[in-house]
Tab-separated table of C-alpha atoms in Angstrom:
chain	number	residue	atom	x	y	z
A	16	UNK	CA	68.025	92.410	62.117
A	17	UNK	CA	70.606	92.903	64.505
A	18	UNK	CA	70.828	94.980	67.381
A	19	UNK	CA	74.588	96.493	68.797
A	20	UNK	CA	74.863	98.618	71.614
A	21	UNK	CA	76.692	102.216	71.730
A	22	UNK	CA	79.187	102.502	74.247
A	23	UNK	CA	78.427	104.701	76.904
A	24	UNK	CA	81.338	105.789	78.575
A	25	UNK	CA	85.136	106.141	76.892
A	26	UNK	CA	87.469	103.306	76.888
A	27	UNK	CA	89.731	103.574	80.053
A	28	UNK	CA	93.107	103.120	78.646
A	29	UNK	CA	94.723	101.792	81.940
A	30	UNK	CA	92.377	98.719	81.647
A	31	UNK	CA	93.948	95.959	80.886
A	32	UNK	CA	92.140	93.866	77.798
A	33	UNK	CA	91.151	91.391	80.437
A	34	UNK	CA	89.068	93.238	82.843
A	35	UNK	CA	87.642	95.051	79.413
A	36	UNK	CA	86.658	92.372	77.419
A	37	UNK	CA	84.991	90.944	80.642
A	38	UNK	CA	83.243	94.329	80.937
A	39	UNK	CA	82.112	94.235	77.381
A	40	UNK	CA	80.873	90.827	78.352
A	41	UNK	CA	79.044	91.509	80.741
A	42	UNK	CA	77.975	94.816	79.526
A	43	UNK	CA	76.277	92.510	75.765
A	44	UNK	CA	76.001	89.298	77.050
A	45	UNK	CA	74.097	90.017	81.042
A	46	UNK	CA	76.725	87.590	81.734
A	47	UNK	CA	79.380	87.817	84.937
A	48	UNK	CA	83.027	87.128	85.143
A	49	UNK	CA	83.553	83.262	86.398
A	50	UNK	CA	87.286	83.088	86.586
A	51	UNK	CA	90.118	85.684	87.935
A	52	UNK	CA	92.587	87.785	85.748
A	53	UNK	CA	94.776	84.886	84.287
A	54	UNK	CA	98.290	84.502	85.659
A	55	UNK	CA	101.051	85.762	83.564
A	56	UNK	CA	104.505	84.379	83.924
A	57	UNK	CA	105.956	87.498	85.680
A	58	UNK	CA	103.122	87.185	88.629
A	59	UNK	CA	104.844	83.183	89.273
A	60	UNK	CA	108.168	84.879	89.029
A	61	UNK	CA	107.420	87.333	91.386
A	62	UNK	CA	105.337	84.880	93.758
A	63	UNK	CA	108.099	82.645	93.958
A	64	UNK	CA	111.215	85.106	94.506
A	65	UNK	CA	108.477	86.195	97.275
A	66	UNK	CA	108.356	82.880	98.735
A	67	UNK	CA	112.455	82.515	98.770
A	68	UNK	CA	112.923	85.639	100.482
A	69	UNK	CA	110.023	84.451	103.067
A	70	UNK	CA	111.273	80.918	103.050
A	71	UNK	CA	114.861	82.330	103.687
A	72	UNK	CA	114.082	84.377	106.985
A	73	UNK	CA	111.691	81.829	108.467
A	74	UNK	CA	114.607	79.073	108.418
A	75	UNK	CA	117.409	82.299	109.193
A	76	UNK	CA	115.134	82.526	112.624
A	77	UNK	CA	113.746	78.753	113.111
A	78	UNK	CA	116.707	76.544	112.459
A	79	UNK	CA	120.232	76.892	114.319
A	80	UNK	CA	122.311	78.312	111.960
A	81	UNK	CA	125.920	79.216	111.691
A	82	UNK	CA	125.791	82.299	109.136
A	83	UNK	CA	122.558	83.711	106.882
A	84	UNK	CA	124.633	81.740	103.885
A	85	UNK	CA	123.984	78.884	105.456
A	86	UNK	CA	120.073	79.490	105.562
A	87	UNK	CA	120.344	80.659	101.550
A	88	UNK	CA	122.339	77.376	100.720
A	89	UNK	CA	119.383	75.688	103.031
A	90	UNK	CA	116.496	77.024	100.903
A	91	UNK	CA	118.493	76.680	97.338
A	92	UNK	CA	118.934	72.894	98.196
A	93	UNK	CA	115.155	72.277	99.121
A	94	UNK	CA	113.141	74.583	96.432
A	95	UNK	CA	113.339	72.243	93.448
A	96	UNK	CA	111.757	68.794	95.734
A	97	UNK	CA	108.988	71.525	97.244
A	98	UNK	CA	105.650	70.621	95.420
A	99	UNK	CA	103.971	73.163	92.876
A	100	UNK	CA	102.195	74.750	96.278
A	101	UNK	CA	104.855	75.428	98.123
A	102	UNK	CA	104.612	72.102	100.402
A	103	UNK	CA	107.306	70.169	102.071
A	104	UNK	CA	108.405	66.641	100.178
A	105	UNK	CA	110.701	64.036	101.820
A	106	UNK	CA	113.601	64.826	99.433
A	107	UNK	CA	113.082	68.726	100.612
A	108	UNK	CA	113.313	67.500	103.823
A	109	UNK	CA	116.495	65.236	102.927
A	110	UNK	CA	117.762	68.022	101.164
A	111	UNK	CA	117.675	70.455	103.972
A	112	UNK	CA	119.400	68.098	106.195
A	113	UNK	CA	122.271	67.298	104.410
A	114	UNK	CA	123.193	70.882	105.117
A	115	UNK	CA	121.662	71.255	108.171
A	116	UNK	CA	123.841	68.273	109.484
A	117	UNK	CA	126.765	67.577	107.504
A	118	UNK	CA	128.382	65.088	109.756
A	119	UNK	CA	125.328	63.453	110.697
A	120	UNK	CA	126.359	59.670	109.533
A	121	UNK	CA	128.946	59.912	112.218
A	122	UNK	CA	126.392	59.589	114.969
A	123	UNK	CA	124.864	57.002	116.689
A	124	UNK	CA	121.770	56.169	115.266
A	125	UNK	CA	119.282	57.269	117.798
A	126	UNK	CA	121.213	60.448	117.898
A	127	UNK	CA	120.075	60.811	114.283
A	128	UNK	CA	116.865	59.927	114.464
A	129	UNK	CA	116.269	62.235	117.719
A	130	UNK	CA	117.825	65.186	114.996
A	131	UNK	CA	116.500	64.449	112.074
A	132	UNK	CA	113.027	64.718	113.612
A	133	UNK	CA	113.868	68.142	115.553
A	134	UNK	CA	115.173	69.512	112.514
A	135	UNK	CA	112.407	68.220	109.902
A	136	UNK	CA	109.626	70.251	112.717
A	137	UNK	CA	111.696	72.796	112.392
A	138	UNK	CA	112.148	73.451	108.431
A	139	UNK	CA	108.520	72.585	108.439
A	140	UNK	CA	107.442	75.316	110.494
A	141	UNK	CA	109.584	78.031	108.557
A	142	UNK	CA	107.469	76.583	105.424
A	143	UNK	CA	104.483	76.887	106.551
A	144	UNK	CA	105.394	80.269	108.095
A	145	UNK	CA	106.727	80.960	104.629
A	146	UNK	CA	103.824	79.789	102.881
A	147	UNK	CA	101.772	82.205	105.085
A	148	UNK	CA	103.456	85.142	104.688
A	149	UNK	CA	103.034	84.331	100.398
A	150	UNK	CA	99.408	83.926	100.894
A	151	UNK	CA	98.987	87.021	102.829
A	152	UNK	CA	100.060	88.781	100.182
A	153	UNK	CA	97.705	86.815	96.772
C-alpha cells in the first residue's frame, strides 16, 4: 500500500521549480535543502559585467590615469589572465602594465622595477576593492 500526501496549500506560481521541488522535498521526504538555487548563466553574466564596472572605478581612482578610457582599456587587457575568482595572475599584472607604462623599456632598470612594483600594489588593491564590492552584493 502506498501512502501520498494532499497538498495543503495552492501552488505559488512565482516559485521557481527549484525552491518548489525542494519544498515538495522536504515537505515527503523530512529531508532539508543541502545546496543553494543553482547558478544559471545570466547570474555569471551579470556577476561579471558587475565586477567590470567595479573593477573599472577602483583602477579609474587607484592608478594615475590620463582619461577613464585609459582605465577601460586597463581592465579589458587584464580580465581574460584574472583567475575564475576574480584574483590577480602575473600575466594580469603584465597585462595591466603594458598600458599602464607604455614606454617603460626605455628606463633604467631600477626605475622599472621601483614602477612596476608601485603599480602592481596598486592594480591589486583596485581588485581586491573590486572583488569586495562583487561580494557585497552575492
Amino acid at each position: 500500500m502506498t501512502a501520498t500526501t494532499a497538498q495543503s496549500t495552492p501552488p505559488d506560481s512565482t516559485e521557481a521549480a527549484y525552491a518548489r521541488a525542494c519544498r515538495l522535498i522536504e515537505t515527503e521526504l523530512g529531508g532539508r535543502r543541502l545546496a543553494p538555487e543553482p547558478r544559471t548563466g545570466l547570474d555569471d553574466l551579470t556577476r561579471t559585467r558587475r565586477h567590470k564596472i567595479a573593477l573599472f572605478n577602483a583602477i579609474e581612482f587607484h592608478c594615475c590615469l590620463s582619461s577613464r578610457l585609459e582605465a577601460h582599456r586597463v581592465v579589458k587587457a587584464m580580465y581574460p589572465y584574472l583567475d575564475p575568482h576574480g584574483f590577480s595572475t602575473d600575466a594580469a599584472l603584465t597585462a595591466a602594465w603594458n598600458i599602464l607604462e607604455p614606454d617603460a623599456h626605455t628606463w633604467p632598470k631600477k626605475v622599472q622595477n621601483e614602477r612596476r612594483r608601485l603599480t602592481d600594489d596598486r592594480v591589486t588593491r583596485a581588485l581586491v576593492e573590486a572583488n569586495t564590492a562583487v561580494a557585497d552584493h552575492a
